[in-house]
PDB file of C-alpha atoms and ligand atoms in Angstrom:
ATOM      1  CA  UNK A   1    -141.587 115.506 -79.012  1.00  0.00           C
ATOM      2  CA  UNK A   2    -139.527 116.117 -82.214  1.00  0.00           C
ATOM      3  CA  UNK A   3    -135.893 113.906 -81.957  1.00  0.00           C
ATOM      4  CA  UNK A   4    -133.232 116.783 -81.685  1.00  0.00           C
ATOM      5  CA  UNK A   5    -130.598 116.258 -84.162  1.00  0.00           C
ATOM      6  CA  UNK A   6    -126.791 117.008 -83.366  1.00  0.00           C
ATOM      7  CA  UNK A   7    -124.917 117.876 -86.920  1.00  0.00           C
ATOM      8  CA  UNK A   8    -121.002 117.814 -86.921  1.00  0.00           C
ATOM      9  CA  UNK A   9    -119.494 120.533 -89.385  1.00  0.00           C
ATOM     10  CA  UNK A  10    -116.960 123.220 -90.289  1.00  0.00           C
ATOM     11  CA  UNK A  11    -117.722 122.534 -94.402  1.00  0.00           C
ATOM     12  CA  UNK A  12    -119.757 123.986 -97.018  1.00  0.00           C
ATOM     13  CA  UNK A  13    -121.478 120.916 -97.135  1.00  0.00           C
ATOM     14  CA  UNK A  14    -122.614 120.641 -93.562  1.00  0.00           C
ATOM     15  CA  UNK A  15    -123.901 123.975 -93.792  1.00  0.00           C
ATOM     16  CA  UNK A  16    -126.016 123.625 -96.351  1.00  0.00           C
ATOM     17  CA  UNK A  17    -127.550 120.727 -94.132  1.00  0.00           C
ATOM     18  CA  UNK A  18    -127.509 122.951 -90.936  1.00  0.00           C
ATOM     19  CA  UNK A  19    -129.558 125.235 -93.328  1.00  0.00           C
ATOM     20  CA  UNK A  20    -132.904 122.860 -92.965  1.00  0.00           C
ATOM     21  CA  UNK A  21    -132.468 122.130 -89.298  1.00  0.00           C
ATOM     22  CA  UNK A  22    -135.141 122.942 -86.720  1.00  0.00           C
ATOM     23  CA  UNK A  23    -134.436 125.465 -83.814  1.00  0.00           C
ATOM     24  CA  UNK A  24    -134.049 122.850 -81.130  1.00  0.00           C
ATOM     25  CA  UNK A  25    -131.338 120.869 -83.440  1.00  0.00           C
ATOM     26  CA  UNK A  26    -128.063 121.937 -82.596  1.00  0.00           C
ATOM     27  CA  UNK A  27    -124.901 122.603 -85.364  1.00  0.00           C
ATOM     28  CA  UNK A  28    -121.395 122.201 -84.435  1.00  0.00           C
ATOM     29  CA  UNK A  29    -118.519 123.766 -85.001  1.00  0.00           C
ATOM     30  CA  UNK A  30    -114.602 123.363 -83.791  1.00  0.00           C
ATOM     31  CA  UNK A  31    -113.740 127.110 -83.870  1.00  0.00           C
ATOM     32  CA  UNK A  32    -111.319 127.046 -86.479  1.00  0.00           C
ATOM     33  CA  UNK A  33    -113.145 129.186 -89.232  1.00  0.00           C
ATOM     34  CA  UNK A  34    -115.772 131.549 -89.386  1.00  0.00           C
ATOM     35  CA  UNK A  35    -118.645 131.141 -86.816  1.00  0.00           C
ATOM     36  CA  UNK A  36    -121.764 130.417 -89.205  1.00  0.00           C
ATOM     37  CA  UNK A  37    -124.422 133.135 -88.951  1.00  0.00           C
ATOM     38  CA  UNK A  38    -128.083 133.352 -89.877  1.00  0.00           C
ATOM     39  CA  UNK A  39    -129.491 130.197 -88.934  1.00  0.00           C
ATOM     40  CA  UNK A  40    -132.238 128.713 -87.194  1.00  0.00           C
ATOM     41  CA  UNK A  41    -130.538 126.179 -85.043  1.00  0.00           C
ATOM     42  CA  UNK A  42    -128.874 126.480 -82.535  1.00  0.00           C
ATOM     43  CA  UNK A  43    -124.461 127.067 -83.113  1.00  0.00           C
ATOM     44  CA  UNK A  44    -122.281 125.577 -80.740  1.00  0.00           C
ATOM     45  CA  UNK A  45    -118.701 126.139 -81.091  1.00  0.00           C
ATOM     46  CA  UNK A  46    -115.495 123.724 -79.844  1.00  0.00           C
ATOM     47  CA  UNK A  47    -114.572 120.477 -79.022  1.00  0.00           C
ATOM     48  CA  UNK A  48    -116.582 118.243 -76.465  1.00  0.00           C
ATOM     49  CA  UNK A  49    -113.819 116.849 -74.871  1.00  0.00           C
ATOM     50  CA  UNK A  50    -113.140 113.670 -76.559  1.00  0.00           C
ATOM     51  CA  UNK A  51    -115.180 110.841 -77.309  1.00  0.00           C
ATOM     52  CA  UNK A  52    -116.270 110.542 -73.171  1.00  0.00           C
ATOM     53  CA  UNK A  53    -117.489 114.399 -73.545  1.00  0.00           C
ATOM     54  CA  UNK A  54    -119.146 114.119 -76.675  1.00  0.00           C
ATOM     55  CA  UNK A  55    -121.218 111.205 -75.332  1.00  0.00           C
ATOM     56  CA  UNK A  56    -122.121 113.360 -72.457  1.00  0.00           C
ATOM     57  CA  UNK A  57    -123.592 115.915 -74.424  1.00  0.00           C
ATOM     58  CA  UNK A  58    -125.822 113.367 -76.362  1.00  0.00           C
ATOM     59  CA  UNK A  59    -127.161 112.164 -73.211  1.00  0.00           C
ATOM     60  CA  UNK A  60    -127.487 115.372 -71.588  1.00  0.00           C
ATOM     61  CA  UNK A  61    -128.520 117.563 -74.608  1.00  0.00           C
ATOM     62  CA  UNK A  62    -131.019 114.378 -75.370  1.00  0.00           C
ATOM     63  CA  UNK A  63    -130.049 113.842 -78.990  1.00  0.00           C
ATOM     64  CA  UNK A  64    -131.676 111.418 -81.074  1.00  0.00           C
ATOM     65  CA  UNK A  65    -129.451 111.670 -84.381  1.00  0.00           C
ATOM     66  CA  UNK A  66    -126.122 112.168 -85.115  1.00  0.00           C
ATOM     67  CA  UNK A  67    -124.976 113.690 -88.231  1.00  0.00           C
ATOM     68  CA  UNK A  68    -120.913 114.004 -89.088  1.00  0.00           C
ATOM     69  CA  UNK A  69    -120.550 116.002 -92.152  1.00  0.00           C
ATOM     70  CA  UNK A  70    -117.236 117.038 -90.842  1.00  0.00           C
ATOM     71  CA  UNK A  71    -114.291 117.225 -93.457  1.00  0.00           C
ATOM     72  CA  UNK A  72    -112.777 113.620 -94.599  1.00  0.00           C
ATOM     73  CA  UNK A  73    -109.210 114.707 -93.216  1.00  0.00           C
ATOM     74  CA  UNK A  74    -110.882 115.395 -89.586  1.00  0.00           C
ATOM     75  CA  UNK A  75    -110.558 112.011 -88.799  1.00  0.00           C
ATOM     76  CA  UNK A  76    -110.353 112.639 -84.711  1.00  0.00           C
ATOM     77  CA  UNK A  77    -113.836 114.041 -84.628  1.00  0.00           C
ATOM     78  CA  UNK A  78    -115.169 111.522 -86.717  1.00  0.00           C
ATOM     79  CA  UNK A  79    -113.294 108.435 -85.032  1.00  0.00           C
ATOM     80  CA  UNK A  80    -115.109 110.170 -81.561  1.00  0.00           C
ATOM     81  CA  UNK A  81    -118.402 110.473 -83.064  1.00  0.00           C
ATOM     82  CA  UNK A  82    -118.844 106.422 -83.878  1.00  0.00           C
ATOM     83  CA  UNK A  83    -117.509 105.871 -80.468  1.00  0.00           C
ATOM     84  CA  UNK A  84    -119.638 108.517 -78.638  1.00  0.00           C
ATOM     85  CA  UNK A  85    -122.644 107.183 -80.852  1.00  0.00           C
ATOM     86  CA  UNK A  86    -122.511 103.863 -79.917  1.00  0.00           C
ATOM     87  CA  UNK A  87    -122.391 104.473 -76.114  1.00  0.00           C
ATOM     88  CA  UNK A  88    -125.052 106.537 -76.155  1.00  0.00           C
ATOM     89  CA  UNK A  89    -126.997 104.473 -78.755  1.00  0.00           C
ATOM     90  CA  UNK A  90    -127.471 106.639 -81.136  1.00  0.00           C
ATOM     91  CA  UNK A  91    -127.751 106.860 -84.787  1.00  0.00           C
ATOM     92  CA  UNK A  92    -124.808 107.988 -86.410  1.00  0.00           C
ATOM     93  CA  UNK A  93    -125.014 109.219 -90.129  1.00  0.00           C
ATOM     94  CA  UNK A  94    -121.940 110.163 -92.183  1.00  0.00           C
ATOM     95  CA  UNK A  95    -121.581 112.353 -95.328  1.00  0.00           C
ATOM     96  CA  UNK A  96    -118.593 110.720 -96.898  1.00  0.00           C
ATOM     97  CA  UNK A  97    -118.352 112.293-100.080  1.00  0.00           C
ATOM     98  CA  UNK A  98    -116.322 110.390-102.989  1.00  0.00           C
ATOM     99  CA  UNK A  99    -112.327 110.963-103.124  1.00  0.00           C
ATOM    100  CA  UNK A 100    -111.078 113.153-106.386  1.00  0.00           C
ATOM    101  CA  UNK A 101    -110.436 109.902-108.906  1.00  0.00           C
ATOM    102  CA  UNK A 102    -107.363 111.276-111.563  1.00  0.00           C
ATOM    103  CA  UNK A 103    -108.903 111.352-115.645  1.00  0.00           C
ATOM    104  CA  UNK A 104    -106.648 110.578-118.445  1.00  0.00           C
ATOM    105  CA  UNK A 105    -103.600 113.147-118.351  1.00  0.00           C
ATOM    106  CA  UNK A 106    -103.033 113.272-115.291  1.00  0.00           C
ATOM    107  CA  UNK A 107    -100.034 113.064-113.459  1.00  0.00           C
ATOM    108  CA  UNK A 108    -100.836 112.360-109.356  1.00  0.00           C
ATOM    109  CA  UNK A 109     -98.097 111.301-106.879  1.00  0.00           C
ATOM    110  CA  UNK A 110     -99.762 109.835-104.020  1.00  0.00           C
ATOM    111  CA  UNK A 111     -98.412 110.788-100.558  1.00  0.00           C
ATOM    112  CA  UNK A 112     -99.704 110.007 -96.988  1.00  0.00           C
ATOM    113  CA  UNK A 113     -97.466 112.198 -94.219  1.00  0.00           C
ATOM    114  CA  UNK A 114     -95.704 115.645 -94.603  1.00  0.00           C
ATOM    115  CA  UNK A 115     -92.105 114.028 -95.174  1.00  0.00           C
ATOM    116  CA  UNK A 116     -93.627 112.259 -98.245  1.00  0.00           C
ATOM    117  CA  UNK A 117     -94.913 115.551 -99.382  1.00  0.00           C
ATOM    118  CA  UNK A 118     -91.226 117.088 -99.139  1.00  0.00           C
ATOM    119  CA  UNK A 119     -89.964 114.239-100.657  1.00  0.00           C
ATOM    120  CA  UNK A 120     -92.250 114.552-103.544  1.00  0.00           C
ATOM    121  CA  UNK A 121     -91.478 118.198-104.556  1.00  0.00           C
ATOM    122  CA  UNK A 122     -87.792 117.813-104.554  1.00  0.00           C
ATOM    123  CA  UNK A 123     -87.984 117.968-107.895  1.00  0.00           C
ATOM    124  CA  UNK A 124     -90.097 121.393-108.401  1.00  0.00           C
ATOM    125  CA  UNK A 125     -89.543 125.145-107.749  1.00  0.00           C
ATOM    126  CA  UNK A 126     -92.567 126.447-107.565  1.00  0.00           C
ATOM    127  CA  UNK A 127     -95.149 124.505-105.621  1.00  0.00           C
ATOM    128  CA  UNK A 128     -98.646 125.762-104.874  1.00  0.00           C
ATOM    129  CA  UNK A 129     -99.545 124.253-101.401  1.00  0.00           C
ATOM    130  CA  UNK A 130    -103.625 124.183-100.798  1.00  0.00           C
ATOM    131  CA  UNK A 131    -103.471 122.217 -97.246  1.00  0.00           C
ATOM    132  CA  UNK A 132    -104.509 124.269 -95.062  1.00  0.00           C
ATOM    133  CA  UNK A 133    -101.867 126.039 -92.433  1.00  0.00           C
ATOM    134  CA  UNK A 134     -99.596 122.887 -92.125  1.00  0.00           C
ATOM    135  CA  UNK A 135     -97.108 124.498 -94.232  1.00  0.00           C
ATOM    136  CA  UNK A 136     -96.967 126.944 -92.466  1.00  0.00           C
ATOM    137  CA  UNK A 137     -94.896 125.442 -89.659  1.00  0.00           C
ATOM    138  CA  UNK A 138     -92.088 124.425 -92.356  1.00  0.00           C
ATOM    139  CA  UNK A 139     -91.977 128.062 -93.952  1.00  0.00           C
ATOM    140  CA  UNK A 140     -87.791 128.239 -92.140  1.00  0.00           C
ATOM    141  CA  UNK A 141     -87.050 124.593 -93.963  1.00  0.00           C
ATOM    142  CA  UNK A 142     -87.778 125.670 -97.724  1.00  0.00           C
ATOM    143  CA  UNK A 143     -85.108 123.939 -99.868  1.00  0.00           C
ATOM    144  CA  UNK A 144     -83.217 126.885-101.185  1.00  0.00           C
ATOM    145  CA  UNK A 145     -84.010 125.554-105.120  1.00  0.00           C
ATOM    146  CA  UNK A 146     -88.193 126.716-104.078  1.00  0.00           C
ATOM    147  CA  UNK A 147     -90.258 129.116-103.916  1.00  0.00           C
ATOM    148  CA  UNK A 148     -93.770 128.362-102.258  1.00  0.00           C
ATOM    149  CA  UNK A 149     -97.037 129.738-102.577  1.00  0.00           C
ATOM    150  CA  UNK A 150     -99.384 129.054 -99.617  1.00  0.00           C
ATOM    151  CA  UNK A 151    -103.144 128.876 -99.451  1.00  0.00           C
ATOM    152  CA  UNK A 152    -105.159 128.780 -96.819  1.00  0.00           C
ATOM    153  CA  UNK A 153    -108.076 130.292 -94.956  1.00  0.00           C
ATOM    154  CA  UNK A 154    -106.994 133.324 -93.686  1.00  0.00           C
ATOM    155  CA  UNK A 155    -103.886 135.112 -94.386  1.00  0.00           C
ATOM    156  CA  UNK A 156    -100.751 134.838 -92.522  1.00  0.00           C
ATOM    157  CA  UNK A 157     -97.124 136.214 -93.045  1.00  0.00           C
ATOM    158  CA  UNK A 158     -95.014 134.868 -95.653  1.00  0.00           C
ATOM    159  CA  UNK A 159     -91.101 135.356 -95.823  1.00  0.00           C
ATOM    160  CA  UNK A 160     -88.113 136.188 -98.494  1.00  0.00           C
ATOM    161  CA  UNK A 161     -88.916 132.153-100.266  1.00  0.00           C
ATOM    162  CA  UNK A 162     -92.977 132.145 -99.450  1.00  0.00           C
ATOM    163  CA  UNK A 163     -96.411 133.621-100.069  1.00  0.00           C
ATOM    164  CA  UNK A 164     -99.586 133.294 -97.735  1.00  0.00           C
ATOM    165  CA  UNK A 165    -102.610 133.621 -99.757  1.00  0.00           C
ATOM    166  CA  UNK A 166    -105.985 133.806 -97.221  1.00  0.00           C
ATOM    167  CA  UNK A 167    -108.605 132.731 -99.039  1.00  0.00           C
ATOM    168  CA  UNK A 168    -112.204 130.579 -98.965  1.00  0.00           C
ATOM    169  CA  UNK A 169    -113.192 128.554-101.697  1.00  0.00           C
ATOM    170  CA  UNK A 170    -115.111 127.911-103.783  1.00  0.00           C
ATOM    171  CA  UNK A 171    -112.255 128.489-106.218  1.00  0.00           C
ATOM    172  CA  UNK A 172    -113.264 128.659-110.440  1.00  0.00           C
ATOM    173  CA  UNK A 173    -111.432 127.540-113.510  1.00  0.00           C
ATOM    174  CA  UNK A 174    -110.633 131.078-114.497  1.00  0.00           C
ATOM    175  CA  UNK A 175    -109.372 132.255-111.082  1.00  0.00           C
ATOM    176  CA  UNK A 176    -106.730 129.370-110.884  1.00  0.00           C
ATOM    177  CA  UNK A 177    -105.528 129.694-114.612  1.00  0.00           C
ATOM    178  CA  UNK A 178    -104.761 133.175-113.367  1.00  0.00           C
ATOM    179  CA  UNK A 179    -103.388 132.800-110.346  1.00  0.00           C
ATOM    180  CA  UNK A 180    -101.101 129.558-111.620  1.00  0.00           C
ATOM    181  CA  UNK A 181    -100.240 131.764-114.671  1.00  0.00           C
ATOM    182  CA  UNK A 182     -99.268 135.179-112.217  1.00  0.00           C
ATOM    183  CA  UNK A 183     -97.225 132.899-110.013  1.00  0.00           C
ATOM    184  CA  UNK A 184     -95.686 130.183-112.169  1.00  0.00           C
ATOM    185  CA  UNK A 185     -96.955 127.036-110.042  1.00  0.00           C
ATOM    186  CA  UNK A 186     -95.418 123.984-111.672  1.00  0.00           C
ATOM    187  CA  UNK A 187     -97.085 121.480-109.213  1.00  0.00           C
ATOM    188  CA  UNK A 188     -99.987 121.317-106.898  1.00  0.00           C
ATOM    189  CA  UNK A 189    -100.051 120.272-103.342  1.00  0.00           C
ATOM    190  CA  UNK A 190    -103.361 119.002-102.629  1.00  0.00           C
ATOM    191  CA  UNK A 191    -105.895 116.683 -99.928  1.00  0.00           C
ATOM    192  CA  UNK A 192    -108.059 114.317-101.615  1.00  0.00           C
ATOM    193  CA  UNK A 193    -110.861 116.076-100.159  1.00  0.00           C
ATOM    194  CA  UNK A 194    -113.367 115.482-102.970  1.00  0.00           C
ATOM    195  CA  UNK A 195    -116.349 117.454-104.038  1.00  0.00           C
ATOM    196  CA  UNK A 196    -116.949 120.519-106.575  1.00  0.00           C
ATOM    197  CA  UNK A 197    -115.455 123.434-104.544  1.00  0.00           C
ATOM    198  CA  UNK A 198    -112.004 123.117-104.660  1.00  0.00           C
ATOM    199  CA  UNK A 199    -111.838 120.992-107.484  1.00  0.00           C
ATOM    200  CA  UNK A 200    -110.655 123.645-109.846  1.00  0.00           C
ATOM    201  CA  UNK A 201    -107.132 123.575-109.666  1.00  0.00           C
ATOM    202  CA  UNK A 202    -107.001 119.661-110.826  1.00  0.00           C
ATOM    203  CA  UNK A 203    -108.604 121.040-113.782  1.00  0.00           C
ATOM    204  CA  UNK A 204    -106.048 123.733-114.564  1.00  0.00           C
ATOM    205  CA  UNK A 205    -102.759 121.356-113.429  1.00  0.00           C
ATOM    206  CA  UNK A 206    -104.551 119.202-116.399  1.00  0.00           C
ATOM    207  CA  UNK A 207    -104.890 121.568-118.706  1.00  0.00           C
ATOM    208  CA  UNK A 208    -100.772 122.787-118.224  1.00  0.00           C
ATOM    209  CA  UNK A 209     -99.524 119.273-117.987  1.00  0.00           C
ATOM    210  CA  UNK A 210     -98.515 119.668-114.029  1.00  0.00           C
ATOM    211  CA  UNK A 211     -98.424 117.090-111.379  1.00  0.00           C
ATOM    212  CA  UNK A 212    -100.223 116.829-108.579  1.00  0.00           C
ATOM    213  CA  UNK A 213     -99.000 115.354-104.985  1.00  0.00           C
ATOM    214  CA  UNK A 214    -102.082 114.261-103.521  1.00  0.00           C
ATOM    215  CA  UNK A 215    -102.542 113.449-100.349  1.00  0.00           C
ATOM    216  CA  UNK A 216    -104.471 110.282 -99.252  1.00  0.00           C
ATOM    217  CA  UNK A 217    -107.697 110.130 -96.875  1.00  0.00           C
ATOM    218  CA  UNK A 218    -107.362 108.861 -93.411  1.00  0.00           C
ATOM    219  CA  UNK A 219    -109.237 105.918 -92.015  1.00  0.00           C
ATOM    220  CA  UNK A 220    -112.629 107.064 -91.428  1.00  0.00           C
ATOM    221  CA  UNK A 221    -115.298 105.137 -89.170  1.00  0.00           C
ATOM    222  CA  UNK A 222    -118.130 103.185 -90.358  1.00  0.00           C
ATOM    223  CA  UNK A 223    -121.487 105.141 -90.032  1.00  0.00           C
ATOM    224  CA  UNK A 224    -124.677 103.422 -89.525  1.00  0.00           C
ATOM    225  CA  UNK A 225    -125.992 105.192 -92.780  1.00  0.00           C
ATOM    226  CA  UNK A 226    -123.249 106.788 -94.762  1.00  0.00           C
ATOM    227  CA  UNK A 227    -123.965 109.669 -97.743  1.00  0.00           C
ATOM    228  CA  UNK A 228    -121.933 110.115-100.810  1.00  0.00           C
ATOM    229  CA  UNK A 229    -123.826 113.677-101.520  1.00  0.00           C
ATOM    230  CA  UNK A 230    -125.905 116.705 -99.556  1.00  0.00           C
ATOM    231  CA  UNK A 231    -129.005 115.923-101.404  1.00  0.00           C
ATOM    232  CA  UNK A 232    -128.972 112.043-100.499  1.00  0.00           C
ATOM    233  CA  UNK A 233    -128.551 113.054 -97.108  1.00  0.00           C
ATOM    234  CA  UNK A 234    -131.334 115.634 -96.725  1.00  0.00           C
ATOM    235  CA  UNK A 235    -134.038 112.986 -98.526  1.00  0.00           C
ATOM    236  CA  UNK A 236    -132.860 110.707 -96.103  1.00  0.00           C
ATOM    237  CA  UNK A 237    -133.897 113.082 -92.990  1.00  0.00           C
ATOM    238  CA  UNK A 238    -136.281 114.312 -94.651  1.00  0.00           C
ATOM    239  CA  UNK A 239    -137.988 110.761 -94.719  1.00  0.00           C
ATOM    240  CA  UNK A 240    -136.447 110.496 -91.094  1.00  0.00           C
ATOM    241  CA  UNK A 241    -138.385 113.063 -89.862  1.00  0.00           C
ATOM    242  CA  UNK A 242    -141.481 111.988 -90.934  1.00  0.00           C
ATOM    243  CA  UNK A 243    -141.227 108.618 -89.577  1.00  0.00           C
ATOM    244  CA  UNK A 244    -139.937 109.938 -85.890  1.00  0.00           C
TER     245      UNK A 244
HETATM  246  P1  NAP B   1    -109.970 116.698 -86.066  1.00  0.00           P
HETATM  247  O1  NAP B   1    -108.492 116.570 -86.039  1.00  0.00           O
HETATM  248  O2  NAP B   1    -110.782 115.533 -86.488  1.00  0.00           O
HETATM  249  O3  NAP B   1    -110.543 117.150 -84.647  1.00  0.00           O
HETATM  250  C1  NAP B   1    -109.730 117.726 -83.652  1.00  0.00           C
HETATM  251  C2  NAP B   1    -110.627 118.102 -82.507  1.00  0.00           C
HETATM  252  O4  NAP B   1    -111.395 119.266 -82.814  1.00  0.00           O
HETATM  253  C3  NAP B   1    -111.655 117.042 -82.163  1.00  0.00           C
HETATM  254  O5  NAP B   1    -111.105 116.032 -81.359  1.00  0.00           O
HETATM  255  C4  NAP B   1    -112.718 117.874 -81.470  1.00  0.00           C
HETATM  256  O6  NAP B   1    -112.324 118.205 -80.138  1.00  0.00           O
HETATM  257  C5  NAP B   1    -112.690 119.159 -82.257  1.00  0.00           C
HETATM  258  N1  NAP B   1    -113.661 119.189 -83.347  1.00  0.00           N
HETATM  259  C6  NAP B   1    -113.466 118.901 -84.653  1.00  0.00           C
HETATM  260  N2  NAP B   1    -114.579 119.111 -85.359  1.00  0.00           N
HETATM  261  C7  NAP B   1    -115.512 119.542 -84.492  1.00  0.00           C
HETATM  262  C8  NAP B   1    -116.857 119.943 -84.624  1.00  0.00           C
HETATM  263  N3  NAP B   1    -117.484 119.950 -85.814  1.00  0.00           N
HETATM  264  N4  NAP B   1    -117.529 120.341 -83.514  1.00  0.00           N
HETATM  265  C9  NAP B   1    -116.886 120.353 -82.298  1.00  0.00           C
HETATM  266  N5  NAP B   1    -115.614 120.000 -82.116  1.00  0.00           N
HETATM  267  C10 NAP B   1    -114.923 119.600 -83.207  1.00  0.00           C
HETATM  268  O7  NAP B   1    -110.417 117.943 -86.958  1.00  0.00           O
HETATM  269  P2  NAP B   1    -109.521 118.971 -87.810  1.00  0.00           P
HETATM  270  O8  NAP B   1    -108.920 118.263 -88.964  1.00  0.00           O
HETATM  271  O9  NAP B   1    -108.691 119.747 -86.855  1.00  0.00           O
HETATM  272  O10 NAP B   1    -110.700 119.913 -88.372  1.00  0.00           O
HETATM  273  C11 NAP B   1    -111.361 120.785 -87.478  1.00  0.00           C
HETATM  274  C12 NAP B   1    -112.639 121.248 -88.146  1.00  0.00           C
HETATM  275  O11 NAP B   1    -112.352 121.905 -89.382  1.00  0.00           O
HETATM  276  C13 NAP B   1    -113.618 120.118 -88.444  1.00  0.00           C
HETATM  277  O12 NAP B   1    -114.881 120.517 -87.994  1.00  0.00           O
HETATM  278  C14 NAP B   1    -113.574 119.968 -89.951  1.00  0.00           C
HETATM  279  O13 NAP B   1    -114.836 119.620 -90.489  1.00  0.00           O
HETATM  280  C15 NAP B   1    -113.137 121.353 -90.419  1.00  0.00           C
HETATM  281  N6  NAP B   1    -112.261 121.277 -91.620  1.00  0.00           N
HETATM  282  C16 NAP B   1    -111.156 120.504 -91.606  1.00  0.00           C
HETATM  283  C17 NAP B   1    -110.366 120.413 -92.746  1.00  0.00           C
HETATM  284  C18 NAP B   1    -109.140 119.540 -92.764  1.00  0.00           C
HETATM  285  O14 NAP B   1    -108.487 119.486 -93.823  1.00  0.00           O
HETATM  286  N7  NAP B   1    -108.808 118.841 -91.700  1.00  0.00           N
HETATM  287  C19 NAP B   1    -110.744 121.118 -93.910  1.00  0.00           C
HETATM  288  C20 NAP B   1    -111.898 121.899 -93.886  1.00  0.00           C
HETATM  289  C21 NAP B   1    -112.669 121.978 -92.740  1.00  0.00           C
HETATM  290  P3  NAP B   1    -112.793 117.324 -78.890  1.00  0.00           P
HETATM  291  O15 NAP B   1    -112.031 116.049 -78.966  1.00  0.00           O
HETATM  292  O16 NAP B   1    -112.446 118.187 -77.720  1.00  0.00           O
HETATM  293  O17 NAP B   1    -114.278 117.110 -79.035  1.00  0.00           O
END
């Protein structure tokens, strides 16, 4: 009988993975975004419950490979996922694609925690925040010298000193020259999440001098077999398959 595979998501990258999975595999989702449709596996959506309830479902769902292509800032899910693995002895295989490294020019302020990141901007009027939602909670506490310009997934209400932009990447050269030229961004907020999606806007703060605070990565878990790329990853089932 085929080893079913459990893939951890809620990225681009894990769904192009989910993509090549068989029907009995199972892809999963926290419930956060958009609920993937058109594919063969099967889509579970939510939490498990912890490290405790996500090695209950590999022992009860009988899963023979765990993959965590989850987002380097999830850090929870990926901290339960060696744990879980490990009980249940399982496999555990991790897409850890490389941090954003700055080029010549640029000018990155390395932060770790939200008070850093205020800290930081002191400085700046008009900083464009691409975090997700957690500025959203601080939208009453904008120093009266800025003006901020949110963006996240889906749209939300802004206020007299700040503008929600909803939107998905991926995000292209010539859509963030415009949109830091329209709105006068004179820094960027930004996770070191790596990859080609969102990578755009550390071209254009290059290109018009601007800094960047930049967030650091969390502590992420040692895999068993980790993946700096999609492709590497799907070889490496692909072979995995074959030899199951
Ligand atoms: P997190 O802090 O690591 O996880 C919080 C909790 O959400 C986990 O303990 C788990 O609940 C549940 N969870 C997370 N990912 C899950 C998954 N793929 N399937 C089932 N349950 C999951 O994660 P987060 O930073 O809130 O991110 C949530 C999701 O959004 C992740 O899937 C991540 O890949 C995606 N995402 C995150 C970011 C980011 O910047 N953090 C960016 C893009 C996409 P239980 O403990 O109950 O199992």
């Amino acid at each position: 009988m085929k080893t079913r595979i459990l893939l951890l998501g809620g990225t681009g990258d894990a769904l192009q993975i989910a993509r090549v999975l068989s029907a009995s595999d199972v892809y999963s989702v926290a419930g956060i975004g958009k609920t993937p449709a058109g594919l063969t596996c099967i889509v579970r959506t939510g939490g498990f419950g912890g490290a405790q309830g996500l090695q209950a479902y590999l022992e009860a769902e009988r899963i023979g490979l765990l993959i965590d292509a989850t987002h380097p800032f999830a850090a929870r899910i990926s901290g339960n996922a060696s744990i879980a693995s490990r009980a249940a002895g399982v496999p555990y295989w991790a897409l850890r694609r490389a941090p954003w490294q700055p080029q010549s020019g640029d000018d990155w302020r390395f932060v770790d925690d939200w008070p850093q990141i205020v800290a930081a901007l002191a400085p700046f009027r008009r900083p464009l925040f691409t975090l997700g939602r957690e500025p959203l909670a601080h939208l009453d506490d904008i120093p009266v010298h800025q003006y901020w310009v949110v963006r996240c997934l889906d749209a939300h209400a802004g206020n007299a000193r700040a503008s929600v932009i909803g939107a998905r990447g991926p995000f292209t050269v010539d859509g963030e020259r415009a949109l830091f030229g329209m709105l006068g961004i004179d820094v960027v907020v930004s996770k070191n999440s790596g990859g080609s999606a969102t990578a755009a806007k550390l071209e254009v703060a290059r290109e018009r001098g601007l800094p960047v605070v930049m967030t650091r990565r969390p502590e992420l878990p040692a895999a068993d077999r980790e993946f700096d790329g999609v492709s590497e990853l799907l070889s490496a089932l692909t072979k995995w398959s074959s030899d199951s």
